[in-house]
Amino acid sequence: MNIELENVSFGYTKHTTLLKNISIRIKQGEMIAIAGKSGAGKTTLTKILKGFNLPTSGKLLLDGVLPVKKNRKRFNEIGYVFQYPEHQLFSVTVFKDISFGLEQYHYPEVKKKERISEAMHSVGLDFERFVSKSPLELSGGEKRRVAIAGVIVNSPSVIILDEPSAGLDSDARDQLFHLLHRLNVEKRTTIIWVSHYPDEIIQYASRLLVIDRGSILSDGNPLDLLAKKVLTDAFGWSEVPVIKTYQFIKEKYSVKIKEPWNLQMVSRILTRELKNNKCLGKT
Amino acid sequence: MALSRNEVIMSMIKVNHVSFSYPGSNRNALKDVSLTIHENEFVALLGPNGSGKSTLSMFLNGIEIPDQGEVLVDGIKTSDEMHLPAIRRKVQIVFQNPENQQVGITVFEDIAFGLSNIGFPTDQMEEKVHLVLNLVNLNVPLDREVANLSGGEKQKLALASVLALEPEYLILDESTSMLDPFSARYFLTALKQARRKLSFALIYITHHLQEIEEADRVFLFNDGSLLKGCTLEELYQDSTSLEICKLKMPYFRHLGLLIKEQGVDVLKHANELEELGLL
């Protein structure tokens, strides 16, 4: 599904504007990170995309159509994973929690089980081991995966996630992003996620939207944007090692590193440049 | 209760052979864990999600009492119900989500709540509240509603509220994980400042090694067991443990190691590497 925002503004009351004149087009199959300071409007924007909030002015179009009246159903094709989704697990078993969204479709039991097992498999949860457990006895990372399985099971064409990696260890985070990346590549699922972590943005996003005080400050390739010191300064990211290193090597040696998160690659390039520019060190 | 003389005198938390499983689960959330945390020490509890580090923190101040084994705070068992209020006062926790522990409507009420529970004199309350707000560098009016604070401010308020009680041991359970990088840095700076002014042991639970560069010791957990206790330097040299505990070596430290391995003379390039922040 293609999503289009035309001059969208939004506020909960007449006096507060949380989003101002936002115009963007999101094509099926994009992998987009949304960044910005706390209170900039990131979550508000994702809620507009999912249809939780309707624009106070401007237009939202899904595949070119206004999602009103019977077209409102099209929002169902967009899956939404809240921040700390594990706080919303409420069923007795993992099975019931994941199947919650499926209930409305009246699938036969066998088909339901099949889909749930598939969704659990894709988030790396063993079906037999977890299916009849209570969500309450799972660890934070496992709960997060159950919550995400509950969204994936509905085969959404777009998945929106609000800070999906907060509180996860580096492995759980890597697994989560491998999963999202795979869905993006294999099923062309559009992935849109809110993130505070520059490292995961440059590694996984094909496009970065930076939101500032309700407006789009910049929109483009993550590495190009993060190479701009003015921008990274504004977000307190200039001191983030991976960005600092990228900017340092670009400025000092005019080399743009393709994969700044890949330390093997970075260390080889830095070693080469240090050895080639011996005298620089003594200035 | 047979305690050695040494243990009676020393201020410390002692965890002796604690095992625990959550009701209805046959998996041990903690398996025979023993460790000691000394006064004023900064220790970090590390390990993957579900490794038992948060579970252990619940035992340190008697929120949970062990099925097997015992926890002693300054020589007193947490199973000793009579002394439990005193133990809980000594050992304070700031959780991941500040909203889980905020009770007051206004900033003042939130801090005063804990203080009045311990019988703090009412006439000195306002002064005390100002003092702890200063300590964590939170500059908001006392009548500001907690609900209107930002995430970072809420977390600082949670910290101020527990520091007001002058704990001997402070547990921070992933307290920065819900904050954006800006707010997280401010929060950690406030914490450092507070530690310079007050003395308390800090028990810090995290997935991010860059947050605990000043830790005296780290304890590594996996699958409910304590793998080892060591210094950060020792941890950095133990790639197996880093791997098991799903810990990433801080970027610069790792990069520094790699370029040394590739034959870079770090001293010769000190200027550039310092500019980069690697030295």
Coordinates of N, CA and C in Angstrom, one line a residue, chain B residues 30-231:
Chain B
L30 N 16.4 -17.8 38.9 CA 17.7 -17.7 39.5 C 18.2 -19.0 40.0
K31 N 19.4 -19.3 39.7 CA 20.0 -20.6 40.1 C 21.2 -20.4 41.0
D32 N 21.1 -20.7 42.2 CA 22.2 -20.7 43.2 C 23.1 -19.5 43.0
V33 N 22.5 -18.3 43.1 CA 23.3 -17.1 42.9 C 23.9 -16.6 44.3
S34 N 25.2 -16.4 44.3 CA 25.8 -15.8 45.5 C 26.7 -14.6 45.0
L35 N 26.6 -13.5 45.7 CA 27.5 -12.4 45.4 C 27.4 -11.4 46.6
T36 N 28.4 -10.5 46.6 CA 28.4 -9.5 47.7 C 28.6 -8.1 47.0
I37 N 27.8 -7.1 47.5 CA 27.9 -5.8 47.1 C 28.3 -4.9 48.3
H38 N 29.5 -4.2 48.2 CA 30.0 -3.5 49.3 C 29.4 -2.0 49.3
E39 N 29.6 -1.4 50.4 CA 29.1 0.0 50.5 C 29.9 0.9 49.5
N40 N 29.2 1.9 49.0 CA 29.7 2.8 48.0 C 30.3 2.2 46.7
E41 N 30.0 1.0 46.5 CA 30.6 0.3 45.3 C 29.6 0.6 44.2
F42 N 30.2 0.7 43.0 CA 29.4 0.8 41.7 C 29.5 -0.5 41.0
V43 N 28.4 -1.3 41.0 CA 28.5 -2.6 40.3 C 27.4 -2.6 39.2
A44 N 27.7 -3.3 38.2 CA 26.7 -3.4 37.1 C 26.2 -4.9 37.0
L45 N 24.9 -5.1 36.8 CA 24.4 -6.4 36.6 C 24.2 -6.5 35.1
L46 N 24.8 -7.4 34.4 CA 24.7 -7.5 33.0 C 24.2 -8.9 32.5
G47 N 23.6 -9.0 31.4 CA 23.2 -10.3 30.9 C 22.1 -10.1 29.9
P48 N 21.8 -11.1 29.1 CA 20.7 -10.9 28.1 C 19.3 -10.8 28.7
N49 N 18.3 -10.4 27.9 CA 17.0 -10.4 28.4 C 16.6 -11.8 29.0
G50 N 16.0 -11.8 30.2 CA 15.6 -13.0 30.8 C 16.7 -13.8 31.5
S51 N 17.9 -13.1 31.7 CA 19.0 -13.8 32.3 C 18.9 -13.9 33.9
G52 N 18.0 -13.0 34.4 CA 17.8 -13.1 35.9 C 18.3 -11.8 36.6
K53 N 18.8 -10.8 35.9 CA 19.4 -9.6 36.5 C 18.3 -8.8 37.2
S54 N 17.2 -8.6 36.5 CA 16.1 -7.8 37.1 C 15.4 -8.6 38.2
T55 N 15.3 -9.9 38.0 CA 14.7 -10.7 39.1 C 15.6 -10.6 40.4
L56 N 16.9 -10.7 40.2 CA 17.8 -10.6 41.4 C 17.6 -9.2 42.1
S57 N 17.4 -8.1 41.3 CA 17.3 -6.8 41.9 C 16.0 -6.8 42.8
M58 N 15.0 -7.5 42.5 CA 13.8 -7.6 43.3 C 14.1 -8.2 44.7
F59 N 15.1 -9.0 44.8 CA 15.5 -9.7 46.0 C 16.3 -8.8 46.9
L60 N 17.0 -7.8 46.3 CA 18.0 -7.1 47.1 C 17.3 -6.2 48.1
N61 N 16.0 -5.8 47.9 CA 15.4 -5.0 48.9 C 14.1 -5.6 49.4
G62 N 14.0 -6.9 49.2 CA 12.9 -7.6 49.8 C 11.5 -7.5 49.1
I63 N 11.5 -7.0 47.9 CA 10.2 -7.1 47.1 C 9.9 -8.6 47.0
E64 N 10.9 -9.4 46.7 CA 10.7 -10.8 46.6 C 11.6 -11.4 47.7
I65 N 11.2 -12.5 48.3 CA 11.9 -13.2 49.3 C 12.3 -14.6 48.7
P66 N 13.6 -15.0 48.8 CA 14.0 -16.2 48.1 C 13.3 -17.5 48.6
D67 N 13.0 -18.4 47.7 CA 12.5 -19.8 48.1 C 13.7 -20.5 48.8
Q68 N 14.8 -20.4 48.1 CA 16.0 -21.1 48.6 C 17.1 -20.0 48.7
G69 N 17.9 -20.2 49.8 CA 19.0 -19.3 50.0 C 18.5 -18.0 50.8
E70 N 19.4 -17.0 50.9 CA 19.1 -15.9 51.7 C 19.7 -14.6 51.1
V71 N 19.1 -13.5 51.4 CA 19.7 -12.2 51.1 C 19.9 -11.4 52.4
L72 N 21.1 -10.9 52.7 CA 21.3 -10.1 53.9 C 21.7 -8.7 53.5
V73 N 21.0 -7.7 54.1 CA 21.3 -6.3 53.9 C 21.9 -5.8 55.2
D74 N 23.1 -5.4 55.2 CA 23.9 -5.0 56.4 C 23.7 -6.0 57.5
G75 N 23.7 -7.3 57.1 CA 23.7 -8.4 58.1 C 22.3 -8.8 58.5
I76 N 21.2 -8.2 57.9 CA 19.9 -8.6 58.3 C 19.2 -9.3 57.1
K77 N 18.6 -10.4 57.4 CA 17.9 -11.2 56.3 C 16.7 -10.5 55.9
T78 N 16.5 -10.5 54.5 CA 15.2 -9.9 54.0 C 14.0 -10.6 54.4
S79 N 14.2 -11.9 54.9 CA 13.0 -12.7 55.3 C 12.6 -12.2 56.7
D80 N 13.3 -11.4 57.3 CA 13.0 -10.9 58.7 C 12.0 -9.8 58.6
E81 N 10.7 -10.1 58.7 CA 9.7 -9.1 58.4 C 9.7 -7.9 59.2
M82 N 10.2 -8.1 60.5 CA 10.2 -6.9 61.4 C 11.2 -5.8 60.8
H83 N 12.3 -6.3 60.2 CA 13.2 -5.3 59.7 C 13.1 -5.0 58.2
L84 N 12.1 -5.5 57.6 CA 11.9 -5.3 56.2 C 11.7 -3.8 55.8
P85 N 10.9 -3.1 56.6 CA 10.8 -1.6 56.2 C 12.1 -0.9 56.3
A86 N 13.0 -1.2 57.2 CA 14.3 -0.6 57.3 C 15.1 -1.0 56.1
I87 N 15.0 -2.3 55.7 CA 15.8 -2.8 54.5 C 15.4 -2.0 53.3
R88 N 14.0 -1.9 53.1 CA 13.5 -1.3 51.9 C 13.9 0.2 51.9
R89 N 14.1 0.8 53.0 CA 14.5 2.2 53.0 C 15.9 2.3 52.6
K90 N 16.7 1.3 53.0 CA 18.2 1.4 52.7 C 18.4 1.1 51.2
V91 N 17.6 0.2 50.7 CA 17.8 -0.3 49.3 C 16.7 0.2 48.5
Q92 N 17.0 1.2 47.6 CA 15.9 1.8 46.8 C 16.1 1.4 45.3
I93 N 15.0 1.4 44.6 CA 15.0 1.0 43.2 C 14.4 2.1 42.3
V94 N 15.0 2.4 41.2 CA 14.4 3.2 40.2 C 14.2 2.3 39.0
F95 N 12.9 2.1 38.6 CA 12.6 1.2 37.5 C 12.8 1.8 36.1
Q96 N 12.6 0.9 35.1 CA 12.7 1.3 33.8 C 11.7 2.4 33.4
N97 N 10.5 2.2 33.8 CA 9.4 3.1 33.4 C 9.0 3.9 34.7
P98 N 9.4 5.2 34.7 CA 9.2 6.1 35.9 C 7.7 6.1 36.3
E99 N 6.9 6.0 35.3 CA 5.4 6.1 35.6 C 5.0 5.0 36.5
N100 N 5.7 3.9 36.6 CA 5.3 2.8 37.5 C 5.5 3.2 38.9
Q101 N 6.3 4.2 39.2 CA 6.5 4.5 40.6 C 6.2 5.9 41.0
Q102 N 5.5 6.6 40.1 CA 5.1 8.0 40.5 C 3.7 8.0 41.1
V103 N 3.7 8.6 42.3 CA 2.5 8.5 43.1 C 1.8 9.9 43.3
G104 N 2.6 11.0 43.3 CA 2.1 12.3 43.5 C 1.5 12.9 42.3
I105 N 0.6 13.9 42.5 CA 0.1 14.6 41.3 C 1.1 15.7 40.9
T106 N 1.7 16.4 41.9 CA 2.7 17.4 41.6 C 4.1 16.9 42.0
V107 N 5.1 17.6 41.5 CA 6.4 17.2 41.8 C 6.7 17.2 43.3
F108 N 6.2 18.2 44.0 CA 6.4 18.2 45.4 C 5.8 17.0 46.1
E109 N 4.5 16.7 45.8 CA 3.8 15.6 46.4 C 4.5 14.3 46.1
D110 N 5.1 14.2 44.9 CA 5.7 12.9 44.6 C 6.9 12.6 45.5
I111 N 7.7 13.7 45.7 CA 8.9 13.5 46.6 C 8.5 13.4 48.0
A112 N 7.5 14.2 48.4 CA 7.1 14.3 49.8 C 6.5 13.0 50.3
F113 N 5.9 12.3 49.3 CA 5.2 11.0 49.7 C 6.1 10.1 50.5
G114 N 7.2 9.8 49.8 CA 8.1 8.8 50.5 C 8.7 9.4 51.8
L115 N 8.9 10.7 51.8 CA 9.5 11.3 53.0 C 8.5 11.2 54.2
S116 N 7.2 11.5 53.9 CA 6.3 11.5 55.0 C 6.1 10.1 55.5
N117 N 6.2 9.1 54.6 CA 6.1 7.7 55.0 C 7.2 7.3 56.0
I118 N 8.3 8.0 56.0 CA 9.4 7.6 56.9 C 9.4 8.6 58.1
G119 N 8.3 9.5 58.2 CA 8.2 10.4 59.3 C 9.1 11.6 59.2
F120 N 9.4 12.0 58.0 CA 10.2 13.2 57.9 C 9.5 14.4 58.3
P121 N 10.1 15.3 59.1 CA 9.4 16.5 59.7 C 8.8 17.4 58.6
T122 N 7.5 17.7 58.7 CA 6.8 18.5 57.7 C 7.4 19.8 57.5
D123 N 7.9 20.5 58.5 CA 8.4 21.8 58.4 C 9.7 21.9 57.6
Q124 N 10.4 20.7 57.5 CA 11.7 20.7 56.7 C 11.5 20.2 55.3
M125 N 10.2 19.8 55.0 CA 9.9 19.1 53.8 C 10.3 19.9 52.5
E126 N 9.9 21.2 52.5 CA 10.1 21.9 51.3 C 11.6 22.1 51.0
E127 N 12.3 22.4 52.0 CA 13.8 22.5 51.9 C 14.4 21.3 51.3
K128 N 14.0 20.1 51.9 CA 14.5 18.8 51.4 C 14.2 18.6 50.0
V129 N 12.9 18.9 49.6 CA 12.5 18.7 48.2 C 13.4 19.5 47.2
H130 N 13.6 20.8 47.6 CA 14.5 21.6 46.8 C 15.9 21.1 46.7
L131 N 16.4 20.6 47.8 CA 17.7 20.0 47.8 C 17.9 18.8 46.9
V132 N 16.9 17.9 46.9 CA 17.1 16.7 46.0 C 16.8 17.1 44.6
L133 N 15.9 18.1 44.3 CA 15.7 18.5 42.9 C 17.0 19.1 42.4
N134 N 17.7 19.9 43.2 CA 18.9 20.4 42.8 C 20.0 19.4 42.5
L135 N 19.9 18.4 43.4 CA 20.9 17.3 43.3 C 20.8 16.6 41.9
V136 N 19.6 16.4 41.4 CA 19.5 15.7 40.1 C 19.3 16.7 39.0
N137 N 19.5 18.0 39.3 CA 19.5 19.0 38.3 C 18.1 19.1 37.6
L138 N 17.1 19.0 38.3 CA 15.7 19.1 37.8 C 15.2 20.5 38.2
N139 N 15.1 21.4 37.2 CA 14.6 22.7 37.5 C 13.2 22.9 37.1
V140 N 12.2 22.5 37.9 CA 10.8 22.7 37.6 C 10.1 23.2 38.8
P141 N 9.0 24.0 38.7 CA 8.3 24.4 39.8 C 7.8 23.2 40.6
L142 N 7.7 23.4 42.0 CA 7.2 22.3 42.8 C 5.8 21.9 42.5
D143 N 5.0 22.9 42.0 CA 3.6 22.6 41.8 C 3.3 22.1 40.4
R144 N 4.4 21.8 39.6 CA 4.2 21.3 38.3 C 3.6 19.9 38.3
E145 N 2.6 19.6 37.5 CA 2.1 18.3 37.5 C 3.0 17.2 36.9
V146 N 3.1 16.1 37.6 CA 4.0 15.1 37.1 C 3.7 14.6 35.7
A147 N 2.4 14.6 35.4 CA 1.9 14.1 34.1 C 2.4 15.0 33.0
N148 N 2.8 16.3 33.3 CA 3.2 17.2 32.3 C 4.7 17.3 32.1
L149 N 5.5 16.4 32.8 CA 6.9 16.4 32.7 C 7.3 15.5 31.5
S150 N 8.4 15.8 30.9 CA 8.9 14.9 29.8 C 9.4 13.6 30.4
G151 N 9.7 12.6 29.5 CA 10.2 11.3 30.0 C 11.5 11.5 30.8
G152 N 12.4 12.3 30.3 CA 13.6 12.5 31.0 C 13.4 13.1 32.4
E153 N 12.5 14.1 32.4 CA 12.3 14.8 33.7 C 11.6 13.9 34.7
K154 N 10.7 13.0 34.2 CA 10.0 12.0 35.0 C 11.1 11.1 35.7
Q155 N 12.0 10.7 34.8 CA 13.0 9.7 35.4 C 13.9 10.4 36.4
K156 N 14.2 11.7 36.2 CA 15.0 12.4 37.2 C 14.2 12.6 38.4
L157 N 12.9 12.8 38.3 CA 12.0 13.0 39.5 C 12.0 11.6 40.3
A158 N 11.9 10.5 39.5 CA 12.0 9.2 40.2 C 13.3 9.1 41.0
L159 N 14.4 9.5 40.4 CA 15.7 9.5 41.1 C 15.7 10.4 42.3
A160 N 15.2 11.6 42.1 CA 15.1 12.5 43.2 C 14.3 12.0 44.4
S161 N 13.2 11.4 44.1 CA 12.3 10.8 45.1 C 13.0 9.8 45.9
V162 N 13.7 8.9 45.3 CA 14.4 7.9 46.1 C 15.7 8.4 46.8
L163 N 16.3 9.4 46.2 CA 17.5 9.9 46.8 C 17.1 10.7 48.1
A164 N 15.9 11.2 48.1 CA 15.4 12.0 49.3 C 15.4 11.0 50.5
L165 N 15.3 9.8 50.3 CA 15.2 8.8 51.4 C 16.6 8.4 51.8
E166 N 17.7 9.0 51.2 CA 19.1 8.7 51.5 C 19.4 7.2 51.6
P167 N 19.2 6.5 50.5 CA 19.5 5.1 50.5 C 21.0 4.8 50.6
E168 N 21.3 3.6 51.1 CA 22.7 3.2 51.1 C 23.0 2.5 49.8
Y169 N 21.9 1.9 49.3 CA 22.1 1.1 48.0 C 21.0 1.6 47.1
L170 N 21.4 1.9 45.9 CA 20.5 2.4 44.9 C 20.5 1.5 43.6
I171 N 19.4 0.9 43.3 CA 19.3 0.0 42.1 C 18.7 0.8 41.0
L172 N 19.3 0.8 39.8 CA 18.7 1.4 38.6 C 18.5 0.3 37.6
D173 N 17.3 0.0 37.3 CA 17.0 -1.1 36.4 C 16.7 -0.5 35.0
E174 N 17.6 -0.5 34.2 CA 17.5 0.0 32.8 C 16.8 1.4 32.8
S175 N 17.2 2.3 33.7 CA 16.5 3.5 33.9 C 16.6 4.5 32.7
T176 N 17.5 4.2 31.7 CA 17.6 5.1 30.6 C 17.0 4.6 29.4
S177 N 16.5 3.3 29.4 CA 16.1 2.7 28.2 C 14.9 3.3 27.5
M178 N 14.1 4.0 28.3 CA 13.0 4.7 27.7 C 13.2 6.1 27.3
L179 N 14.5 6.6 27.5 CA 14.8 8.0 27.2 C 15.5 8.1 25.9
D180 N 15.3 9.3 25.3 CA 16.1 9.6 24.1 C 17.5 9.9 24.5
P181 N 18.5 9.8 23.5 CA 19.9 9.9 23.9 C 20.2 11.2 24.6
F182 N 19.6 12.3 24.3 CA 19.8 13.6 25.0 C 19.5 13.4 26.5
S183 N 18.2 13.0 26.7 CA 17.7 12.9 28.1 C 18.5 11.8 28.8
A184 N 18.9 10.7 28.2 CA 19.6 9.7 28.8 C 21.0 10.3 29.3
R185 N 21.6 11.1 28.5 CA 22.9 11.6 28.9 C 22.7 12.6 30.1
Y186 N 21.7 13.4 30.0 CA 21.4 14.3 31.2 C 21.2 13.5 32.5
F187 N 20.4 12.4 32.3 CA 20.1 11.6 33.5 C 21.3 11.0 34.1
L188 N 22.2 10.5 33.2 CA 23.4 9.9 33.7 C 24.3 10.9 34.4
T189 N 24.4 12.1 33.8 CA 25.2 13.2 34.4 C 24.7 13.5 35.8
A190 N 23.3 13.6 35.9 CA 22.7 13.9 37.2 C 23.0 12.9 38.2
L191 N 23.0 11.6 37.7 CA 23.3 10.5 38.6 C 24.8 10.6 39.1
K192 N 25.7 10.9 38.2 CA 27.1 11.0 38.6 C 27.3 12.1 39.6
Q193 N 26.6 13.3 39.4 CA 26.7 14.4 40.3 C 26.2 14.0 41.7
A194 N 25.1 13.3 41.7 CA 24.5 12.9 43.0 C 25.4 11.9 43.7
R195 N 26.1 11.1 43.0 CA 27.0 10.1 43.6 C 28.2 10.8 44.2
R196 N 28.6 12.0 43.6 CA 29.7 12.7 44.2 C 29.3 13.4 45.5
K197 N 28.0 13.8 45.6 CA 27.6 14.5 46.8 C 27.1 13.6 47.9
L198 N 26.4 12.6 47.5 CA 25.9 11.6 48.6 C 26.8 10.4 48.4
S199 N 26.8 9.5 49.4 CA 27.5 8.3 49.1 C 26.5 7.1 49.2
F200 N 26.4 6.4 48.2 CA 25.6 5.2 48.2 C 26.2 4.2 47.2
A201 N 25.9 3.0 47.4 CA 26.3 1.9 46.4 C 25.4 2.0 45.3
L202 N 25.9 1.9 44.1 CA 25.0 1.9 42.9 C 25.0 0.5 42.2
I203 N 23.8 0.0 42.0 CA 23.7 -1.3 41.4 C 22.9 -1.0 40.1
Y204 N 23.6 -1.1 39.0 CA 23.2 -0.6 37.7 C 22.9 -1.8 36.7
I205 N 21.7 -1.9 36.3 CA 21.3 -2.9 35.3 C 21.2 -2.3 33.9
T206 N 21.9 -2.9 33.0 CA 21.9 -2.3 31.7 C 22.3 -3.3 30.6
H207 N 22.1 -2.9 29.3 CA 22.6 -3.7 28.2 C 23.7 -2.9 27.5
H208 N 24.0 -1.7 28.0 CA 24.9 -0.9 27.3 C 26.2 -0.6 28.1
L209 N 27.3 -1.2 27.7 CA 28.5 -1.1 28.4 C 29.0 0.3 28.5
Q210 N 28.7 1.2 27.5 CA 29.2 2.5 27.5 C 28.6 3.3 28.7
E211 N 27.5 2.8 29.3 CA 26.9 3.6 30.4 C 27.6 3.2 31.8
I212 N 28.5 2.2 31.8 CA 29.0 1.8 33.1 C 30.5 1.8 33.1
E213 N 31.1 2.8 32.3 CA 32.6 2.8 32.2 C 33.2 3.1 33.5
E214 N 32.5 3.6 34.5 CA 33.1 3.8 35.8 C 32.8 2.8 36.9
A215 N 32.2 1.7 36.4 CA 31.9 0.6 37.4 C 33.1 -0.1 38.0
D216 N 33.0 -0.3 39.3 CA 34.1 -1.0 40.0 C 34.1 -2.5 39.6
R217 N 32.9 -3.1 39.6 CA 32.8 -4.5 39.2 C 31.6 -4.8 38.4
V218 N 31.6 -5.8 37.6 CA 30.4 -6.2 36.8 C 30.1 -7.7 37.2
F219 N 28.8 -8.0 37.2 CA 28.4 -9.3 37.4 C 27.6 -9.8 36.2
L220 N 28.0 -10.9 35.7 CA 27.4 -11.4 34.4 C 26.4 -12.5 34.7
F221 N 25.2 -12.3 34.1 CA 24.2 -13.4 34.3 C 23.8 -14.0 33.0
N222 N 23.5 -15.3 33.1 CA 23.0 -16.0 31.9 C 22.0 -17.1 32.4
D223 N 20.8 -17.1 31.8 CA 19.9 -18.1 32.1 C 19.7 -18.4 33.7
G224 N 19.7 -17.3 34.4 CA 19.5 -17.4 35.9 C 20.7 -17.7 36.7
S225 N 21.8 -17.9 36.1 CA 23.0 -18.2 36.8 C 24.0 -17.0 36.8
L226 N 24.8 -16.8 37.8 CA 25.8 -15.8 37.8 C 27.0 -16.5 37.2
L227 N 27.4 -16.0 36.0 CA 28.6 -16.6 35.3 C 29.9 -16.2 35.9
K228 N 30.0 -14.9 36.2 CA 31.2 -14.4 36.9 C 31.1 -13.0 37.3
G229 N 31.9 -12.6 38.3 CA 32.0 -11.2 38.7 C 33.5 -10.8 38.4
C230 N 33.6 -9.7 37.8 CA 35.0 -9.2 37.5 C 35.0 -7.8 37.2
T231 N 36.2 -7.2 36.9 CA 36.3 -5.8 36.5 C 35.9 -5.6 35.1

